[in-house]
PDB file of C-alpha atoms in Angstrom:
ATOM      1  CA  UNK A  29      81.327  78.682  90.119  1.00 48.00           C
ATOM      2  CA  UNK A  30      82.068  81.451  92.473  1.00 54.00           C
ATOM      3  CA  UNK A  31      85.339  79.671  93.653  1.00 52.00           C
ATOM      4  CA  UNK A  32      85.674  79.437  89.987  1.00 70.00           C
ATOM      5  CA  UNK A  33      84.806  83.243  89.814  1.00 67.00           C
ATOM      6  CA  UNK A  34      87.132  84.073  92.141  1.00 69.00           C
ATOM      7  CA  UNK A  35      89.855  83.021  91.322  1.00 78.00           C
ATOM      8  CA  UNK A  36      89.718  84.524  87.603  1.00 88.00           C
ATOM      9  CA  UNK A  37      89.530  88.010  89.520  1.00 91.00           C
ATOM     10  CA  UNK A  38      92.637  87.441  91.458  1.00 93.00           C
ATOM     11  CA  UNK A  39      93.783  86.667  88.507  1.00 93.00           C
ATOM     12  CA  UNK A  40      92.645  89.488  86.710  1.00 94.00           C
ATOM     13  CA  UNK A  41      93.983  92.011  89.535  1.00 95.00           C
ATOM     14  CA  UNK A  42      97.593  91.002  88.964  1.00 95.00           C
ATOM     15  CA  UNK A  43      96.768  91.359  85.213  1.00 95.00           C
ATOM     16  CA  UNK A  44      96.185  94.605  85.068  1.00 96.00           C
ATOM     17  CA  UNK A  45      98.310  95.846  87.301  1.00 96.00           C
ATOM     18  CA  UNK A  46     101.543  94.237  85.861  1.00 96.00           C
ATOM     19  CA  UNK A  47      99.746  95.076  81.836  1.00 97.00           C
ATOM     20  CA  UNK A  48      99.226  99.186  83.371  1.00 96.00           C
ATOM     21  CA  UNK A  49     103.364  99.526  84.504  1.00 97.00           C
ATOM     22  CA  UNK A  50     104.054  97.953  81.294  1.00 96.00           C
ATOM     23  CA  UNK A  51     101.371  99.605  79.022  1.00 96.00           C
ATOM     24  CA  UNK A  52     102.651 102.978  80.967  1.00 96.00           C
ATOM     25  CA  UNK A  53     106.150 101.787  81.151  1.00 96.00           C
ATOM     26  CA  UNK A  54     106.343 101.519  76.929  1.00 95.00           C
ATOM     27  CA  UNK A  55     103.884 104.480  76.629  1.00 94.00           C
ATOM     28  CA  UNK A  56     106.408 106.890  78.493  1.00 93.00           C
ATOM     29  CA  UNK A  57     109.305 105.739  76.773  1.00 93.00           C
ATOM     30  CA  UNK A  58     108.009 105.811  72.822  1.00 92.00           C
ATOM     31  CA  UNK A  59     106.130 108.886  73.513  1.00 89.00           C
ATOM     32  CA  UNK A  60     107.558 110.666  76.340  1.00 88.00           C
ATOM     33  CA  UNK A  61     107.230 114.785  75.094  1.00 85.00           C
ATOM     34  CA  UNK A  62     103.539 114.042  73.548  1.00 81.00           C
ATOM     35  CA  UNK A  63     102.980 117.244  73.653  1.00 80.00           C
ATOM     36  CA  UNK A  64     105.531 117.796  71.307  1.00 74.00           C
ATOM     37  CA  UNK A  65     107.076 121.072  73.031  1.00 67.00           C
ATOM     38  CA  UNK A  66     110.665 120.071  73.327  1.00 68.00           C
ATOM     39  CA  UNK A  67     113.264 118.572  71.402  1.00 75.00           C
ATOM     40  CA  UNK A  68     115.878 116.439  73.130  1.00 79.00           C
ATOM     41  CA  UNK A  69     119.615 117.034  73.193  1.00 82.00           C
ATOM     42  CA  UNK A  70     120.796 114.024  74.218  1.00 85.00           C
ATOM     43  CA  UNK A  71     120.639 110.592  75.210  1.00 89.00           C
ATOM     44  CA  UNK A  72     120.130 111.947  78.847  1.00 87.00           C
ATOM     45  CA  UNK A  73     117.310 114.446  78.608  1.00 86.00           C
ATOM     46  CA  UNK A  74     115.087 111.421  76.512  1.00 89.00           C
ATOM     47  CA  UNK A  75     115.523 109.288  79.593  1.00 90.00           C
ATOM     48  CA  UNK A  76     115.072 112.005  81.975  1.00 90.00           C
ATOM     49  CA  UNK A  77     111.582 112.893  79.740  1.00 89.00           C
ATOM     50  CA  UNK A  78     110.174 109.571  79.610  1.00 92.00           C
ATOM     51  CA  UNK A  79     111.220 109.226  83.187  1.00 93.00           C
ATOM     52  CA  UNK A  80     108.759 112.319  83.947  1.00 91.00           C
ATOM     53  CA  UNK A  81     105.802 111.529  81.818  1.00 93.00           C
ATOM     54  CA  UNK A  82     105.501 107.729  82.626  1.00 95.00           C
ATOM     55  CA  UNK A  83     103.695 108.635  86.279  1.00 94.00           C
ATOM     56  CA  UNK A  84     101.384 111.181  83.965  1.00 93.00           C
ATOM     57  CA  UNK A  85      99.838 108.554  81.613  1.00 95.00           C
ATOM     58  CA  UNK A  86      99.706 106.034  84.589  1.00 94.00           C
ATOM     59  CA  UNK A  87      97.468 108.514  86.521  1.00 94.00           C
ATOM     60  CA  UNK A  88      95.260 108.160  83.894  1.00 93.00           C
ATOM     61  CA  UNK A  89      95.841 104.259  82.283  1.00 93.00           C
ATOM     62  CA  UNK A  90      96.156 101.533  85.479  1.00 94.00           C
ATOM     63  CA  UNK A  91      92.922 102.866  86.899  1.00 94.00           C
ATOM     64  CA  UNK A  92      91.015 102.359  82.887  1.00 94.00           C
ATOM     65  CA  UNK A  93      93.073  99.071  83.303  1.00 94.00           C
ATOM     66  CA  UNK A  94      92.412  98.129  86.579  1.00 94.00           C
ATOM     67  CA  UNK A  95      87.957  98.697  86.617  1.00 95.00           C
ATOM     68  CA  UNK A  96      87.604  99.279  83.517  1.00 95.00           C
ATOM     69  CA  UNK A  97      89.591  96.333  82.069  1.00 93.00           C
ATOM     70  CA  UNK A  98      89.071  94.522  85.139  1.00 94.00           C
ATOM     71  CA  UNK A  99      84.898  94.168  83.919  1.00 94.00           C
ATOM     72  CA  UNK A 100      85.768  93.317  80.042  1.00 95.00           C
ATOM     73  CA  UNK A 101      88.540  90.612  80.588  1.00 95.00           C
ATOM     74  CA  UNK A 102      86.483  88.990  82.901  1.00 94.00           C
ATOM     75  CA  UNK A 103      83.348  89.725  80.083  1.00 94.00           C
ATOM     76  CA  UNK A 104      85.651  88.223  77.137  1.00 95.00           C
ATOM     77  CA  UNK A 105      86.474  85.556  78.986  1.00 93.00           C
ATOM     78  CA  UNK A 106      83.005  84.249  79.831  1.00 92.00           C
ATOM     79  CA  UNK A 107      82.133  84.949  76.861  1.00 94.00           C
ATOM     80  CA  UNK A 108      84.514  83.043  74.671  1.00 93.00           C
ATOM     81  CA  UNK A 109      83.980  79.911  77.691  1.00 91.00           C
ATOM     82  CA  UNK A 110      80.235  80.356  76.252  1.00 92.00           C
ATOM     83  CA  UNK A 111      81.030  80.247  72.551  1.00 92.00           C
ATOM     84  CA  UNK A 112      83.854  77.114  73.083  1.00 91.00           C
ATOM     85  CA  UNK A 113      81.362  75.469  74.814  1.00 90.00           C
ATOM     86  CA  UNK A 114      78.777  75.242  72.639  1.00 90.00           C
ATOM     87  CA  UNK A 115      80.274  75.106  69.561  1.00 90.00           C
ATOM     88  CA  UNK A 116      82.719  72.218  71.353  1.00 86.00           C
ATOM     89  CA  UNK A 117      86.097  74.225  69.992  1.00 86.00           C
ATOM     90  CA  UNK A 118      88.152  74.657  71.977  1.00 82.00           C
ATOM     91  CA  UNK A 119      90.204  77.409  69.617  1.00 87.00           C
ATOM     92  CA  UNK A 120      87.055  79.777  70.028  1.00 90.00           C
ATOM     93  CA  UNK A 121      87.550  79.918  73.638  1.00 90.00           C
ATOM     94  CA  UNK A 122      91.361  82.149  72.713  1.00 91.00           C
ATOM     95  CA  UNK A 123      89.823  82.912  69.230  1.00 92.00           C
ATOM     96  CA  UNK A 124      86.905  84.788  70.112  1.00 93.00           C
ATOM     97  CA  UNK A 125      88.333  86.329  73.722  1.00 94.00           C
ATOM     98  CA  UNK A 126      91.363  87.662  72.341  1.00 93.00           C
ATOM     99  CA  UNK A 127      88.600  89.453  69.444  1.00 93.00           C
ATOM    100  CA  UNK A 128      86.166  91.155  72.358  1.00 94.00           C
ATOM    101  CA  UNK A 129      89.707  92.493  74.134  1.00 93.00           C
ATOM    102  CA  UNK A 130      90.231  94.632  71.304  1.00 94.00           C
ATOM    103  CA  UNK A 131      87.004  95.392  70.179  1.00 93.00           C
ATOM    104  CA  UNK A 132      86.457  96.075  74.340  1.00 93.00           C
ATOM    105  CA  UNK A 133      89.813  97.739  73.518  1.00 92.00           C
ATOM    106  CA  UNK A 134      88.704 100.167  70.582  1.00 92.00           C
ATOM    107  CA  UNK A 135      87.133 102.306  73.214  1.00 87.00           C
ATOM    108  CA  UNK A 136      90.741 105.194  71.961  1.00 83.00           C
ATOM    109  CA  UNK A 137      91.403 103.639  69.233  1.00 87.00           C
ATOM    110  CA  UNK A 138      94.892 102.478  69.117  1.00 86.00           C
ATOM    111  CA  UNK A 139      96.523 104.115  72.731  1.00 85.00           C
ATOM    112  CA  UNK A 140      94.098 101.818  74.095  1.00 91.00           C
ATOM    113  CA  UNK A 141      94.332  99.532  71.920  1.00 94.00           C
ATOM    114  CA  UNK A 142      97.781  98.526  72.588  1.00 95.00           C
ATOM    115  CA  UNK A 143      96.415  98.776  76.964  1.00 94.00           C
ATOM    116  CA  UNK A 144      93.661  96.198  75.278  1.00 95.00           C
ATOM    117  CA  UNK A 145      96.585  93.478  73.723  1.00 95.00           C
ATOM    118  CA  UNK A 146      98.751  94.299  77.015  1.00 96.00           C
ATOM    119  CA  UNK A 147      96.804  93.090  79.144  1.00 96.00           C
ATOM    120  CA  UNK A 148      95.612  89.588  76.861  1.00 96.00           C
ATOM    121  CA  UNK A 149      98.504  88.950  76.725  1.00 96.00           C
ATOM    122  CA  UNK A 150      99.532  88.748  80.398  1.00 95.00           C
ATOM    123  CA  UNK A 151      96.510  87.109  81.337  1.00 95.00           C
ATOM    124  CA  UNK A 152      96.580  84.510  79.140  1.00 94.00           C
ATOM    125  CA  UNK A 153     100.513  83.864  80.435  1.00 94.00           C
ATOM    126  CA  UNK A 154      99.456  84.518  83.509  1.00 93.00           C
ATOM    127  CA  UNK A 155      97.178  81.265  83.115  1.00 91.00           C
ATOM    128  CA  UNK A 156      99.080  79.145  80.937  1.00 90.00           C
ATOM    129  CA  UNK A 157     101.091  78.853  84.501  1.00 88.00           C
ATOM    130  CA  UNK A 158      98.379  77.877  86.629  1.00 75.00           C
ATOM    131  CA  UNK A 159      99.613  79.230  89.362  1.00 79.00           C
ATOM    132  CA  UNK A 160      97.119  79.489  91.855  1.00 83.00           C
ATOM    133  CA  UNK A 161      96.584  83.190  92.912  1.00 87.00           C
ATOM    134  CA  UNK A 162      95.711  84.388  96.480  1.00 87.00           C
ATOM    135  CA  UNK A 163      94.134  87.996  97.286  1.00 88.00           C
ATOM    136  CA  UNK A 164      97.641  88.331  99.061  1.00 90.00           C
ATOM    137  CA  UNK A 165      98.855  87.612  96.076  1.00 89.00           C
ATOM    138  CA  UNK A 166      96.227  90.289  93.592  1.00 91.00           C
ATOM    139  CA  UNK A 167      96.998  92.737  96.702  1.00 92.00           C
ATOM    140  CA  UNK A 168     100.587  93.247  96.661  1.00 94.00           C
ATOM    141  CA  UNK A 169     100.727  93.040  92.735  1.00 94.00           C
ATOM    142  CA  UNK A 170      98.626  96.873  93.792  1.00 94.00           C
ATOM    143  CA  UNK A 171     102.509  97.413  94.839  1.00 95.00           C
ATOM    144  CA  UNK A 172     103.560  97.377  91.472  1.00 96.00           C
ATOM    145  CA  UNK A 173     102.689 100.436  90.178  1.00 95.00           C
ATOM    146  CA  UNK A 174     102.556 102.274  92.974  1.00 95.00           C
ATOM    147  CA  UNK A 175     106.274 101.014  93.312  1.00 96.00           C
ATOM    148  CA  UNK A 176     106.541 102.029  89.696  1.00 95.00           C
ATOM    149  CA  UNK A 177     105.164 105.778  89.861  1.00 94.00           C
ATOM    150  CA  UNK A 178     106.764 106.961  93.694  1.00 95.00           C
ATOM    151  CA  UNK A 179     110.388 105.406  91.730  1.00 95.00           C
ATOM    152  CA  UNK A 180     109.687 107.753  88.607  1.00 94.00           C
ATOM    153  CA  UNK A 181     108.422 110.771  90.913  1.00 93.00           C
ATOM    154  CA  UNK A 182     111.505 110.257  93.039  1.00 93.00           C
ATOM    155  CA  UNK A 183     113.752 110.187  89.596  1.00 91.00           C
ATOM    156  CA  UNK A 184     111.311 113.559  88.335  1.00 88.00           C
ATOM    157  CA  UNK A 185     112.228 115.133  92.002  1.00 91.00           C
ATOM    158  CA  UNK A 186     115.609 114.448  92.572  1.00 90.00           C
ATOM    159  CA  UNK A 187     117.039 116.205  89.308  1.00 84.00           C
ATOM    160  CA  UNK A 188     114.486 119.006  89.830  1.00 83.00           C
ATOM    161  CA  UNK A 189     116.778 119.470  93.412  1.00 79.00           C
TER     162      UNK A 189
END
């Protein structure tokens, strides 16, 4: 049981790294100006505004996805597995786990719901691939959001020069 929990946590960390980065990028390009005080007069200004807001979104969303998302995802999967075993219905695990991901994702309404659904999909893709994920991979995956943050901040700094 302990070995199974390690494998789950490793996969969940990779899913958090990937979905957290994708979520901040989607949010950045869909809402590059969250306060509405600037209009975009060209595609380039829109792109720079989007890239400039991604690090801000990452600073707030990634820690929440990493901590809250991993914990609630493990709980959702375990409850789904339990109900699936008791009901002897294999599809129950997917349905219950997905529903619980969405319920836990409603904490900040649409913003967190979108992150929860993205996390659930990413985790399911990783699970379906059935590739063995080790702690090394989980720790290396944390470089994805870090390098994305550095890259987007670097773009902002270069633009300001």
